[in-house]
Coordinates of C-alpha atoms and ligand atoms in Angstrom, one line a residue:
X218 CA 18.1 -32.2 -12.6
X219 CA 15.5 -30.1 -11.0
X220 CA 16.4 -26.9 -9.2
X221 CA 15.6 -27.1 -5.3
X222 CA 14.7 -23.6 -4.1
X223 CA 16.9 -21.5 -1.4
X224 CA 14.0 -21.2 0.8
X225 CA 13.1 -25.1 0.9
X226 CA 16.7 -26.0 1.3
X227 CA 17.5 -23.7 4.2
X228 CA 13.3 -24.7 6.0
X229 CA 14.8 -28.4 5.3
X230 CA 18.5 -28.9 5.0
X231 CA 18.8 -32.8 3.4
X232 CA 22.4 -33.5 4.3
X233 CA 24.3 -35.2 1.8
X234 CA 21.6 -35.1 -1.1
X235 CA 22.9 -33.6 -4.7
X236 CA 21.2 -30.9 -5.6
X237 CA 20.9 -27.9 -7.8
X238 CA 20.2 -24.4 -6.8
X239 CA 19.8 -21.5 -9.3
X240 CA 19.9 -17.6 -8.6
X241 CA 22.1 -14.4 -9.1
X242 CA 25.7 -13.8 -7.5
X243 CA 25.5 -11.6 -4.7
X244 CA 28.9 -11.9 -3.9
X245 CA 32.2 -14.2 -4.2
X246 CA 34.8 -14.1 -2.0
X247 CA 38.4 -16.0 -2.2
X248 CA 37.8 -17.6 -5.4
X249 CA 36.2 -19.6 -3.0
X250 CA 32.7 -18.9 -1.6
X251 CA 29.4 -17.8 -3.6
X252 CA 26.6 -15.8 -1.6
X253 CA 23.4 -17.2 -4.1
X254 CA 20.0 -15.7 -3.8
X255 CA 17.2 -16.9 -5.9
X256 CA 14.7 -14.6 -5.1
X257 CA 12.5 -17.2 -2.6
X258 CA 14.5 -15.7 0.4
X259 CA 15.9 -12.8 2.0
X260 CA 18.4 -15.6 3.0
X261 CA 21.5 -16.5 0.4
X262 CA 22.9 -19.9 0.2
X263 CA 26.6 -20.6 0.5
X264 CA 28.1 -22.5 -2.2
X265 CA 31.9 -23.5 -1.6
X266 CA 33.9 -24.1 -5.2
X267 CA 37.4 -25.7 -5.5
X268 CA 38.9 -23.7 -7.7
X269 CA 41.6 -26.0 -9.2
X270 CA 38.4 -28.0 -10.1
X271 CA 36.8 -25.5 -12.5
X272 CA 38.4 -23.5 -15.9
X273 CA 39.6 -20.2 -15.5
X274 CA 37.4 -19.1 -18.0
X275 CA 34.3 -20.5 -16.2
X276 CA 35.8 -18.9 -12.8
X277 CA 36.1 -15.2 -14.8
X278 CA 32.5 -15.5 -15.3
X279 CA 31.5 -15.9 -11.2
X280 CA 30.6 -12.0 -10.6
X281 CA 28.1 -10.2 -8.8
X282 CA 24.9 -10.1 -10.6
X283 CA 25.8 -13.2 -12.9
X284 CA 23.1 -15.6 -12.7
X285 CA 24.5 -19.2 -12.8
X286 CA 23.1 -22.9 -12.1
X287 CA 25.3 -24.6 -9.2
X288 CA 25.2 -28.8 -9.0
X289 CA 26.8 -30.0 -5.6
X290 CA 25.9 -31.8 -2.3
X291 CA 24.3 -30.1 0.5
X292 CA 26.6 -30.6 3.7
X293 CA 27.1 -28.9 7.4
X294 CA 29.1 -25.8 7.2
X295 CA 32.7 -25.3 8.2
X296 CA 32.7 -21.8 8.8
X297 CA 30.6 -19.9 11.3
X298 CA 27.4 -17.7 9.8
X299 CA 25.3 -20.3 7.9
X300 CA 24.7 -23.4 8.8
X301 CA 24.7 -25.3 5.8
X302 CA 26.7 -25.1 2.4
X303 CA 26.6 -26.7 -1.1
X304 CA 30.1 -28.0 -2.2
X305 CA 29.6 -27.6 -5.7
X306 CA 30.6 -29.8 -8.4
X307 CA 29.3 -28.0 -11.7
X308 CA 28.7 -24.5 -12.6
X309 CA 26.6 -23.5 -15.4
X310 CA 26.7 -20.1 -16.6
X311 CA 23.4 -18.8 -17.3
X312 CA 23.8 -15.2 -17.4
X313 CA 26.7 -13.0 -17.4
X314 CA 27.2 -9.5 -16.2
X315 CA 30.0 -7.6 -16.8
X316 CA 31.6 -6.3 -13.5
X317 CA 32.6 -2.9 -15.0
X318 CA 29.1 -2.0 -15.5
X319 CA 27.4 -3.5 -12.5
X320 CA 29.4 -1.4 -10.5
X321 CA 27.8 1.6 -11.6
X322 CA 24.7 -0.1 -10.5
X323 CA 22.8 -0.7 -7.6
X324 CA 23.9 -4.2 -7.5
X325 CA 27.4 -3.2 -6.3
X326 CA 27.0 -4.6 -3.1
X327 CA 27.5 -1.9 -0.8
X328 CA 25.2 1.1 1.1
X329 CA 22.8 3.3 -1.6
X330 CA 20.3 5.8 -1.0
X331 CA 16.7 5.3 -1.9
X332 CA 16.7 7.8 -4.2
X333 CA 19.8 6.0 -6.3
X334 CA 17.4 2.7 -5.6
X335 CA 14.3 4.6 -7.0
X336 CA 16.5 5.5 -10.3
X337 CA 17.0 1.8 -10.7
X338 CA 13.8 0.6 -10.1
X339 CA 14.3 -2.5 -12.7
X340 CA 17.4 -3.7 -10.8
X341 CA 16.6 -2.6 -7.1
X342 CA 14.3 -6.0 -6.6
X343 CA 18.1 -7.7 -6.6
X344 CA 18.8 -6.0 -3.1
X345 CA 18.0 -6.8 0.6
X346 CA 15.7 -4.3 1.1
X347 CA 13.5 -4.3 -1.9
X348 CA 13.5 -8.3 -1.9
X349 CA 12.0 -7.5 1.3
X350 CA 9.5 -4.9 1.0
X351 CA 8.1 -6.4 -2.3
X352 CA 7.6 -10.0 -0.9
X353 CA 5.9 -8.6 2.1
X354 CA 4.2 -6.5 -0.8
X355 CA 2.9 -9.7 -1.8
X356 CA 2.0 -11.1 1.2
X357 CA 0.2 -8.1 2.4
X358 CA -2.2 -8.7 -0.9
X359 CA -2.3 -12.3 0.0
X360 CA -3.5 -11.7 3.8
X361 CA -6.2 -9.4 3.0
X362 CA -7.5 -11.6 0.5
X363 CA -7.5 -14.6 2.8
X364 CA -9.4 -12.2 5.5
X365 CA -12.2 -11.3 3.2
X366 CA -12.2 -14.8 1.5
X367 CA -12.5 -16.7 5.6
X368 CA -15.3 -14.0 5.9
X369 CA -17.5 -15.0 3.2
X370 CA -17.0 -11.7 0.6
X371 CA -16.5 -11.9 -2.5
X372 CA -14.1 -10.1 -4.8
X373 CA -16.2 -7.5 -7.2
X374 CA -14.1 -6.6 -9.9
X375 CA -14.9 -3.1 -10.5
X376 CA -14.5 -1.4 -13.9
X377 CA -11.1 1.2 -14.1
X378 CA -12.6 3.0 -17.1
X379 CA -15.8 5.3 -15.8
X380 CA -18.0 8.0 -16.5
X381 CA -18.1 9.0 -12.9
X382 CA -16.2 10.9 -10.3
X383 CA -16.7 9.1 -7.3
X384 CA -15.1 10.8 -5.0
X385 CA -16.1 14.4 -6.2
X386 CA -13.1 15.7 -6.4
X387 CA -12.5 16.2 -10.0
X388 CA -8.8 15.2 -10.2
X389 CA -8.7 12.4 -12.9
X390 CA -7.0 11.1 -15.7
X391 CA -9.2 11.2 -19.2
X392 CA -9.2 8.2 -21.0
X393 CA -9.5 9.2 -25.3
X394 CA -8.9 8.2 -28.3
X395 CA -9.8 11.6 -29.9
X396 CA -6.7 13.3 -31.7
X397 CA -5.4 16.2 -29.0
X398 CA -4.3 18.0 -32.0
X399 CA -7.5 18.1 -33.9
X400 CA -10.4 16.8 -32.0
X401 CA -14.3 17.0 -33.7
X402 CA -16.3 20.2 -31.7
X403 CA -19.5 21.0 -31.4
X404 CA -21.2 24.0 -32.4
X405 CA -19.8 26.2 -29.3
X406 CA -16.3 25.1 -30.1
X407 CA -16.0 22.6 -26.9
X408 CA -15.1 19.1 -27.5
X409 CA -17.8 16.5 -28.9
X410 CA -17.5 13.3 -27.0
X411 CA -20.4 11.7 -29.0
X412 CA -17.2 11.3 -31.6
X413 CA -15.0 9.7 -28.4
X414 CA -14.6 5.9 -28.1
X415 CA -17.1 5.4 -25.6
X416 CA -19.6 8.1 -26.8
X417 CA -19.2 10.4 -24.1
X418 CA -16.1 11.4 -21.6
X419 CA -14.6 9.0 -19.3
X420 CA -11.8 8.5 -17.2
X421 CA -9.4 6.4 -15.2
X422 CA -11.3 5.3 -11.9
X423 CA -10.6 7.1 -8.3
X424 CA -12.9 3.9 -6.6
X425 CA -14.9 1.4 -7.2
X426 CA -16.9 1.8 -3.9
X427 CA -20.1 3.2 -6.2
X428 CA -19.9 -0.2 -8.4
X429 CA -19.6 -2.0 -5.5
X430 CA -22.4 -0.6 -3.5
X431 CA -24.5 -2.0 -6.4
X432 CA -23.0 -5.4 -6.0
X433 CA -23.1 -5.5 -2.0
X434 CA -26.8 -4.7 -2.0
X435 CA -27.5 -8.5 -3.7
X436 CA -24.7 -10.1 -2.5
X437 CA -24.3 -8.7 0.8
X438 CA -20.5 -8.5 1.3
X439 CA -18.0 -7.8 -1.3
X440 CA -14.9 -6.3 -1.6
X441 CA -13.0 -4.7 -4.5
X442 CA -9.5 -4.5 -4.8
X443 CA -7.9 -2.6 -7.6
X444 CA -5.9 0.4 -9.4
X445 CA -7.1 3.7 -8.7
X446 CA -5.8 6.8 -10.1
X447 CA -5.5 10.3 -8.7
X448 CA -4.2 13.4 -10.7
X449 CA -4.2 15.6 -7.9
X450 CA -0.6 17.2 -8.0
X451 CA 0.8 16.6 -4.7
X452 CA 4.2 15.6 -4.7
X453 CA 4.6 14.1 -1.0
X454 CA 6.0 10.7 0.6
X455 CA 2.3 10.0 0.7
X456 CA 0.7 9.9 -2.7
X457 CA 0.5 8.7 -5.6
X458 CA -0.9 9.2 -9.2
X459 CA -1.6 5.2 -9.6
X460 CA -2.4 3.3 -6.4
X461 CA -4.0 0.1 -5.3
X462 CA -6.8 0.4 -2.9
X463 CA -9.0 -2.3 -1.2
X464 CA -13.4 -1.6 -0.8
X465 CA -15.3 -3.8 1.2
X466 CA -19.0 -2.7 1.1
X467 CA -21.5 -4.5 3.4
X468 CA -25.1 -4.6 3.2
X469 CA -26.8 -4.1 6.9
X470 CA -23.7 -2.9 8.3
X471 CA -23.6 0.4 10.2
X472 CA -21.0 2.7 10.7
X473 CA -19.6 0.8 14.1
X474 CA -19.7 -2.6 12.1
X475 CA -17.7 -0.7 9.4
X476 CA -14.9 0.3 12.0
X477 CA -15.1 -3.2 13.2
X478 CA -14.6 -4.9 10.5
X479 CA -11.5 -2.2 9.5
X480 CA -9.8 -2.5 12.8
X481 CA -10.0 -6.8 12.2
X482 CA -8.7 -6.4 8.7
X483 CA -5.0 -4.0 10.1
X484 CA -4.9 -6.5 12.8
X485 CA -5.4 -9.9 10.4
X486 CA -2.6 -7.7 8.0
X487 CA -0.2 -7.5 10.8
X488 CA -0.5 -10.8 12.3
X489 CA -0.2 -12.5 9.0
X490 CA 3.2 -10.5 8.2
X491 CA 4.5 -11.4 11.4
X492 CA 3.9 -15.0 11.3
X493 CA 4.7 -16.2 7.6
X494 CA 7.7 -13.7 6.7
X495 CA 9.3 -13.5 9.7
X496 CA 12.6 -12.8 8.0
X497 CA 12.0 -10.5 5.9
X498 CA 9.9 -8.1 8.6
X499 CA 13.4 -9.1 11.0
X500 CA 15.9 -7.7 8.1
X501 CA 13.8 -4.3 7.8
X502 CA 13.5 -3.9 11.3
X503 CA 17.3 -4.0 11.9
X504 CA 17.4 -1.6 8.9
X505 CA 15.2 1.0 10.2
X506 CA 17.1 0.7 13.9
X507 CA 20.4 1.3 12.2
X508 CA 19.1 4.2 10.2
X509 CA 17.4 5.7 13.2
X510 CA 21.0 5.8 14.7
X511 CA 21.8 8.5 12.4
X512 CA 18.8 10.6 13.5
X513 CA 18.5 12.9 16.5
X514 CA 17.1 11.0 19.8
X515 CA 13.6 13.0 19.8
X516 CA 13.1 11.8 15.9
X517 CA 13.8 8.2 16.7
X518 CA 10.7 5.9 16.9
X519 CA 10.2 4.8 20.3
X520 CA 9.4 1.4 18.8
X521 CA 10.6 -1.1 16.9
X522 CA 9.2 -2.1 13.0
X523 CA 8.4 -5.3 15.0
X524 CA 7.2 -3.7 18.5
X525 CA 5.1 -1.5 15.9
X526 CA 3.2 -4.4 14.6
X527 CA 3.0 -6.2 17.8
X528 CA 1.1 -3.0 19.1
X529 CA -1.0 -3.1 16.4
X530 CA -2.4 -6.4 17.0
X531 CA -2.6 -6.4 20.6
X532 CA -4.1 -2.9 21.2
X533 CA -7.3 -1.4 20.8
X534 CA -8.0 1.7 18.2
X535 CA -8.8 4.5 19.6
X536 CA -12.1 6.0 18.7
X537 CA -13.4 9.5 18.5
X538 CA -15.9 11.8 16.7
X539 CA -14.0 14.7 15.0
X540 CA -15.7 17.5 17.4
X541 CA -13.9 15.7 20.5
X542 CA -10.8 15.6 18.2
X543 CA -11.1 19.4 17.7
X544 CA -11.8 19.8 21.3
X545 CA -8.5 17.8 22.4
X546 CA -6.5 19.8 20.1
X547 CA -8.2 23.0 21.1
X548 CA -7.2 22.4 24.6
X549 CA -3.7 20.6 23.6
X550 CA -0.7 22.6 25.3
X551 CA 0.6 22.5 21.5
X552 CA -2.5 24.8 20.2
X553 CA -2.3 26.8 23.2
X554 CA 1.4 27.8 22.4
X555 CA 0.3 28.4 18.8
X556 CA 2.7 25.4 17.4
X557 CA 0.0 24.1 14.5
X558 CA 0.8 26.0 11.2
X559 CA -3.4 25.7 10.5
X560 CA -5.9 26.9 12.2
X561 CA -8.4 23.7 14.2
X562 CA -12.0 25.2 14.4
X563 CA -15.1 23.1 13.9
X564 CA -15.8 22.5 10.2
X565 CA -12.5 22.5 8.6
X566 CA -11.0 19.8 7.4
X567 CA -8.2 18.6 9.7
X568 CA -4.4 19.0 8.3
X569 CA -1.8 16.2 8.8
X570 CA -0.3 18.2 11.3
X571 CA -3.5 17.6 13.6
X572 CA -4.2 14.3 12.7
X573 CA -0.1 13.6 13.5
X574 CA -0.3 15.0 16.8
X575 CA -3.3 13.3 17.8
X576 CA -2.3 9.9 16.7
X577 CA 1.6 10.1 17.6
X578 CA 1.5 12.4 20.5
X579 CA -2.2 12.4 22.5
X580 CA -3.2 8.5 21.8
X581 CA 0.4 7.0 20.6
X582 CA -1.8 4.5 18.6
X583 CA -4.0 4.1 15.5
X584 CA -7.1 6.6 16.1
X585 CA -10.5 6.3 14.5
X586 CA -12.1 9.9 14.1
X587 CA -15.8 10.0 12.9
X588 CA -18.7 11.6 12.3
X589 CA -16.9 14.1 10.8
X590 CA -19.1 17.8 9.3
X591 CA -20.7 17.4 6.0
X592 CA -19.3 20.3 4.2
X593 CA -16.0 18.4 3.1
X594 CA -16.8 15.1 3.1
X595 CA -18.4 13.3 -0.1
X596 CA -21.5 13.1 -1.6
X597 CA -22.4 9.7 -0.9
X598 CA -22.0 9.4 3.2
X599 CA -25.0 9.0 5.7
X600 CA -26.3 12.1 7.0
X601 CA -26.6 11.5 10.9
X602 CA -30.3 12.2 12.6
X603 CA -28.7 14.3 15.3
X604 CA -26.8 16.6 13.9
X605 CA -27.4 20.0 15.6
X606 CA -28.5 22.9 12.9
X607 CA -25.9 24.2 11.0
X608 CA -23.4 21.7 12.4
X609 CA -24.2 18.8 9.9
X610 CA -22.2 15.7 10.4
X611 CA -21.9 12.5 8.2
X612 CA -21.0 9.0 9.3
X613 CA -17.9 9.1 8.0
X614 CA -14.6 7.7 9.4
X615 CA -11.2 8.1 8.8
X616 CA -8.6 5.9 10.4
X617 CA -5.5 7.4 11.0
X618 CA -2.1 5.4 11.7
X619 CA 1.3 6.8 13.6
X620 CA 3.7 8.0 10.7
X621 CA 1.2 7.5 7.9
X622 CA -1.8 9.8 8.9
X623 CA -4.5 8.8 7.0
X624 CA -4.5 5.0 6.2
X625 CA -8.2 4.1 5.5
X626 CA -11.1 6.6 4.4
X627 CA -15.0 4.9 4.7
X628 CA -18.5 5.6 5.5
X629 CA -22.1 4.7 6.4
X630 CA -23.6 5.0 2.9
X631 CA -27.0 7.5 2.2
X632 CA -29.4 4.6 1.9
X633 CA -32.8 7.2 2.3
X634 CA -33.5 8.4 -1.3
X635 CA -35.2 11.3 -0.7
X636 CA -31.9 12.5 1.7
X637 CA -30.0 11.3 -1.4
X638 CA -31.8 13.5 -3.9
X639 CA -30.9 16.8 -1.5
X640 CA -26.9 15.4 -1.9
X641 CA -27.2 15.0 -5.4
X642 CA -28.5 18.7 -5.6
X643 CA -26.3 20.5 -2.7
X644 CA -23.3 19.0 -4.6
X645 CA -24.7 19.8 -7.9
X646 CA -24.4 16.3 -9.5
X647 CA -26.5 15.5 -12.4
X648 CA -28.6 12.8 -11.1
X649 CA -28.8 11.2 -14.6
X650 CA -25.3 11.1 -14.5
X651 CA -25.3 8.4 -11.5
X652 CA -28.9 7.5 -12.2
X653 CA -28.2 4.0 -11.5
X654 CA -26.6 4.6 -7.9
X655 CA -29.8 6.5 -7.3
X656 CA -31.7 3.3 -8.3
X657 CA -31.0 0.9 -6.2
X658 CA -32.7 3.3 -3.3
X659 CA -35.5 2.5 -4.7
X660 CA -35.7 -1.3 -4.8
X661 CA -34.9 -2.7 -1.6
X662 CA -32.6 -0.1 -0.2
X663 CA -31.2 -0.9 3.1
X664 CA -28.3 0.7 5.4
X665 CA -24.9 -0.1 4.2
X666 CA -21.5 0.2 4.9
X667 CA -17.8 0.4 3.0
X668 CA -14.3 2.0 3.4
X669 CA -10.9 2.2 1.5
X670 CA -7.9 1.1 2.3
X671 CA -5.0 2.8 0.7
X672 CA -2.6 -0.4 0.0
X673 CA 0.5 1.1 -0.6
X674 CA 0.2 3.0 2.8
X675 CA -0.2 -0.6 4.8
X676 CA 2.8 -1.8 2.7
X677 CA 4.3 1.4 4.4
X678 CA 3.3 0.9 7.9
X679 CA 4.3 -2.7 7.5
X680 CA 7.6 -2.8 6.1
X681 CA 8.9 0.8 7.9
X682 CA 9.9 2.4 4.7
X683 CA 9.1 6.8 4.8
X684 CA 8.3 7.0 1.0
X685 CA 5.6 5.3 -0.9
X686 CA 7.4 5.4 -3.9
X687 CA 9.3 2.5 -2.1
X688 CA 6.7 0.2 -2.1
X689 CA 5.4 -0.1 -5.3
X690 CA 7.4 -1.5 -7.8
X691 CA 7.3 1.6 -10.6
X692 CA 5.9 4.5 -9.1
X693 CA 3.7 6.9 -10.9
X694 CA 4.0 10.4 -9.5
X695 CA 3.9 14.1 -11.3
X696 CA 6.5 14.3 -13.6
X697 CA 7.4 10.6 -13.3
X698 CA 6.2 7.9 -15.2
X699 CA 9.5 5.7 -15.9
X700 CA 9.7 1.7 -17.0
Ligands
4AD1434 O1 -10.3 8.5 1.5 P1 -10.4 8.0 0.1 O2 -10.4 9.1 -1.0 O3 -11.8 7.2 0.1 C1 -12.4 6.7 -1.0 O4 -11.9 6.6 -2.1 C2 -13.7 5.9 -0.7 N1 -14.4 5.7 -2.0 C3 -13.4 4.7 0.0 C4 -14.6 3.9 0.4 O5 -15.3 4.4 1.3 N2 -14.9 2.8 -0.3 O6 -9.3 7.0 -0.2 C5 -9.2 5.8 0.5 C6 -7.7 5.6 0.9 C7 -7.1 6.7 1.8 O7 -7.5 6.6 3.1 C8 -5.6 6.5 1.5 O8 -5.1 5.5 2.4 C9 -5.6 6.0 0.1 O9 -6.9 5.5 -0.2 N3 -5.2 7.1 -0.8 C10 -4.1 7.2 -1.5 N4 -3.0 6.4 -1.4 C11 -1.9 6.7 -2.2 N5 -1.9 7.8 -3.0 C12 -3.0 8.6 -3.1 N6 -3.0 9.6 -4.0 C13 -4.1 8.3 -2.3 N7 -5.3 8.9 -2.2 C14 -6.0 8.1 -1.3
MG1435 MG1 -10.0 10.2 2.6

């Protein structure tokens, strides 16, 4: 017989039909009732045995974590909590587990912390919260390709093996084939990469967004959505080494289209998590309330997971250029009584702190800061016509989300080549290194538009959970690289 899945049963209870459901024991109770989950639902399904019907030896093997095949007839429930029940009439074994070791697992069915979770990465997809977080994973993926599909874009696949630094910041992983221990070397004793695999050094990719600039200025609107890698060495709830990110680039676009278009796509995200898994956003929601009882009132988020979302859709972004940002927090009571740990003047970079207290305490929603100074932002971004002398600013954006900071990084692109040639030379970037990014600003070049959107920090901001390492099914992080 063919299985019938949790989900469909419990969407469309057929009383009185004989079915089969397959999954892992969450828990039995009584000798009596199994809690089964196959994975399709947050939701288990009770199955009711008789136990004088079944072998003792079949009934040994009924444990948490087991995995087992259950044949029986779908019928109203008796007892209060579930509304339906399978009284089952054949068991099949599938896979055992040994109770002895499953308590020392995160499978015992009882309260662990994440950290115990994170140690058990492989078997943390069997609890509540992980089912929950990594099928709202899924459907966050799923939601931003449907936007971007319903839009007309097409997904570029951009290469994860480059020559290039696109971001500038020098913190990636080489990719080699040369022996560490005894590498070939040039005359001066340095490394000869004519020897490596590819001829010359490359390395994991930070972005695609310079591959797809390329493609969006023929096809007009594409998006990229892939790993990226980062070896910069911060160890914080925030980052990490291997992360997805999503890169629309549009031709024509300017920077306002660009903030547009982001603000669309986090509302689109939120909506679509709301409406299609409902149950799942409703389990983590109750989670995070519970756990916020433990924390001191003024640390408690004033709104729910839920409420959160809802705000989302139903508000407005706030949008500002970074020199009103530095004069709010100039002016903020906070600065005044010298409570930021950094300094805020005009042309450093702003620390979490200040983009924390902007977002969480001045606007209490997501904030959009742009047109940010030129000295720390990258290469590639749109130098604006009116920038006063000395005070250079690019059209850059950043948008910034309560309890995440920084959730999306983009940019008008430098479409002018000559402007282009100055980057390339303030920065001191070869231009025969990128000499085909330089290229297309000769053929046709128009003004164009992208951002990135880390993926693991919506998965955050939608699912509640404080550490990114809890959204991704293996993290990779300094030092940690397990399964
Ligand atoms: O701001 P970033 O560095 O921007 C870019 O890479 C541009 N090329 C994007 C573009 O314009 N096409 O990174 C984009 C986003 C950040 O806002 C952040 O959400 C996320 O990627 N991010 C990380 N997420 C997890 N771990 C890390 N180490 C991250 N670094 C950036
Ligand atoms: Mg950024």
């Amino acid at each position: 017989m063919k299985r019938v899945k949790i989900s469909d049963i419990l969407r469309e209870p057929n009383l009185g039909v004989d079915i089969v459901v397959k999954g892992w024991i969450r828990a039995f109770r009584s000798n009596r009732f199994i809690q089964l989950n196959d994975g399709s639902t947050i939701n288990t399904i009770q199955a009711v045995i008789d136990f004088e019907q079944f072998d003792e030896s079949v009934l040994k093997k009924i444990t948490t974590g087991a995995a087992v095949g259950l044949r029986g007839i779908l019928v109203e429930s008796q007892g209060a909590g579930q509304s339906v029940e399978l009284q089952v009439s054949e068991i099949e074994i599938i896979g055992e587990a040994n109770p002895d070791d499953v308590q020392k697992t995160v499978m015992q069915p009882k309260k662990h912390s994440l950290e115990f979770l994170r140690e058990q990465a492989h078997l943390r997809f069997r609890t509540n919260t992980f089912g929950a977080v990594f099928r709202i994973r899924h459907a966050v993926s799923f939601a931003i390709h449907e936007f971007f599909n319903n839009r007309g874009f097409y997904y570029l696949h951009t290469p994860i093996i480059t020559g290039s630094d696109a971001e500038g910041a020098g913190e990636m992983f080489r990719v080699t084939t040369l022996d560490p221990k005894n590498p070939p070397l040039n005359e001066d004793g340095s490394v000869n990469y004519k020897e490596d695999f590819f001829g010359k050094p490359v390395n994991l990719t930070v972005s695609g967004q310079l591959e797809g600039e390329l493609a969006a200025l023929a096809l007009g609107q594409i998006y990229t959505f892939g790993p990226t890698f980062r070896a910069e060495n911060s160890n914080t709830s925030r980052h990490l080494a291997e992360f997805w990110m999503i890169e629309p680039e549009v031709a024509f676009n300017d920077i306002h289209d660009n903030m547009d278009l982001a603000e669309d796509m986090l509302k689109y995200i939120c909506s679509y998590v709301m409406t299609h898994f409902a149950d799942d956003l409703k389990f983590l929601s109750d989670r995070e309330a519970t756990e916020q009882q433990s924390k001191p009132q003024n640390e408690r988020n004033e709104l729910s997971l839920i409420e959160r979302l809802q705000f989302v859709t139903s508000n407005d972004f706030k949008r500002i250029t970074y020199t009103e940002a530095i004069d709010i927090l100039r002016n903020s009571n906070h600065y005044k009584k010298k409570k930021f740990q950094y300094e805020v003047d005009w042309g450093t970079d702003l620390q979490s702190e200040h983009e924390r207290y902007l977002v969480e305490k001045e606007f209490k929603r997501p904030v959009i800061i742009s047109d940010y100074p030129a000295s720390f932002k990258a290469f590639y971004m749109r130098r604006n016509d009116h920038s006063e002398p000395g005070k250079e600013t690019v059209a850059a954006m950043d948008i910034l989300f309560p309890g995440i900071g920084e959730m999306i990084g983009g940019s008008q692109r430098e479409e002018r080549l000559d402007v282009l040639k100055e980057k390339f030379a303030a920065f001191q970037i070869p231009e025969e290194d990128l000499w085909w990014y330089i290229d297309t600003r000769r053929f046709g070049s128009v003004p164009h538009s992208g951002f990135g959107l880390g993926f693991e920090r919506m998965v955050m901001f939608v699912t509640g959970m404080s550490n990114i390492r809890d959204v991704i099914p293996f993290p990779r992080t300094p030092q940690n690289a397990e399964f």
